[in-house]
Coordinates of C-alpha atoms in Angstrom, one line a residue:
M140 CA -25.6 15.4 -54.3
D141 CA -23.1 14.2 -57.2
A142 CA -19.6 15.3 -56.1
Q143 CA -19.3 16.8 -59.5
I144 CA -22.5 19.0 -59.3
K145 CA -21.7 19.8 -55.9
K146 CA -18.1 21.2 -57.1
G147 CA -19.6 23.3 -59.8
V148 CA -22.4 24.7 -57.3
L149 CA -19.8 25.5 -54.8
D150 CA -17.4 27.0 -57.3
A151 CA -20.2 29.2 -58.7
C152 CA -21.2 30.4 -55.1
V153 CA -17.8 31.7 -54.4
L154 CA -17.5 33.3 -57.6
Y155 CA -21.1 34.9 -57.1
A156 CA -19.6 36.2 -53.6
L157 CA -16.8 37.8 -55.3
S158 CA -18.6 39.2 -57.9
N159 CA -19.9 41.9 -55.5
G160 CA -16.2 42.8 -54.8
E161 CA -12.8 41.9 -53.4
S162 CA -13.3 39.7 -50.1
Y163 CA -11.5 37.3 -47.7
G164 CA -12.1 33.8 -46.6
Y165 CA -14.4 34.5 -43.2
K166 CA -16.3 37.1 -45.1
I167 CA -17.1 34.9 -48.0
I168 CA -18.1 32.2 -45.8
S169 CA -20.4 34.8 -44.1
D170 CA -22.0 36.3 -47.2
L171 CA -23.1 32.7 -48.4
Q172 CA -24.4 31.5 -44.9
N173 CA -28.1 32.3 -46.4
V174 CA -27.3 30.4 -49.6
I175 CA -25.2 27.4 -48.7
I176 CA -23.1 26.3 -45.9
I177 CA -19.5 26.2 -46.4
S178 CA -16.7 25.4 -43.8
E179 CA -13.1 26.8 -44.2
S180 CA -12.0 23.3 -44.9
T181 CA -14.2 23.5 -48.0
L182 CA -13.9 27.2 -49.0
Y183 CA -10.1 27.3 -49.2
P184 CA -9.4 24.1 -51.5
I185 CA -12.2 26.0 -53.8
L186 CA -10.3 29.3 -53.7
K187 CA -6.8 27.4 -54.5
R188 CA -8.6 25.8 -57.3
L189 CA -10.2 29.1 -58.8
E190 CA -6.8 30.8 -58.4
A191 CA -4.9 28.2 -60.2
C192 CA -7.5 28.3 -63.3
G193 CA -7.3 32.1 -63.1
A194 CA -10.8 32.7 -61.8
V195 CA -9.6 34.8 -59.1
T196 CA -6.6 36.7 -58.1
T197 CA -5.2 37.3 -54.6
R198 CA -3.1 39.8 -52.4
T199 CA -2.1 39.7 -49.0
E200 CA -2.5 42.5 -46.4
E201 CA -1.9 42.8 -42.8
Y202 CA -5.0 43.3 -40.7
S203 CA -5.0 43.3 -36.8
G204 CA -1.5 42.2 -36.7
R205 CA -2.1 39.3 -38.9
L206 CA -1.7 38.9 -42.7
R207 CA -5.1 38.5 -44.5
R208 CA -5.4 37.2 -48.0
Y209 CA -8.0 39.2 -50.3
Y210 CA -9.7 37.6 -53.4
T211 CA -11.0 39.2 -56.2
I212 CA -12.8 37.8 -59.2
T213 CA -11.2 38.2 -62.9
V214 CA -12.5 38.4 -66.3
V215 CA -12.1 34.5 -66.4
G216 CA -13.8 34.0 -63.2
R217 CA -16.8 36.3 -64.6
Q218 CA -16.7 34.0 -67.6
K219 CA -17.1 30.9 -65.4
L220 CA -19.9 32.4 -63.3
N221 CA -21.8 33.3 -66.5
E222 CA -21.3 29.7 -67.6
S223 CA -22.8 28.2 -64.6
K224 CA -25.5 30.3 -64.7
R225 CA -26.3 28.8 -68.0
D226 CA -25.4 25.3 -67.0
F227 CA -27.7 25.8 -64.2
E228 CA -30.6 27.0 -66.4
A229 CA -30.2 24.2 -68.8
I230 CA -30.2 21.4 -65.9
N231 CA -33.4 23.2 -64.4
A232 CA -35.1 23.1 -67.6
I233 CA -34.4 19.3 -67.8
Y234 CA -35.5 18.7 -64.2
L235 CA -38.8 20.7 -64.8
K236 CA -39.3 18.5 -67.9
I237 CA -38.8 15.3 -65.9
F238 CA -40.6 16.2 -62.8
G239 CA -42.8 19.1 -63.6
E240 CA -43.5 22.6 -62.5
K241 CA -44.8 22.9 -59.0
K242 CA -47.4 25.3 -59.0

């Protein structure tokens, strides 16, 4: 898969997971396992990038004696998620025209 397309898909998947409420790394990975496999080494750079552009916010809280970082989608993140959905629909329409619908 093209790296730019994959980046957009992964960002959308993470934002989708967060659209259901605040979460943390391991739970995001677990929530997405039926959709796409994301490793920790892939997830955390995505979360950092999303935080840097204002799509998510973070807070840290102690859990079982360790600090856990929680992520929350922002208004910007919801806008990006909606843009991703529109982009997918446009790309899907192109693919259907090129390859035809499977019936």
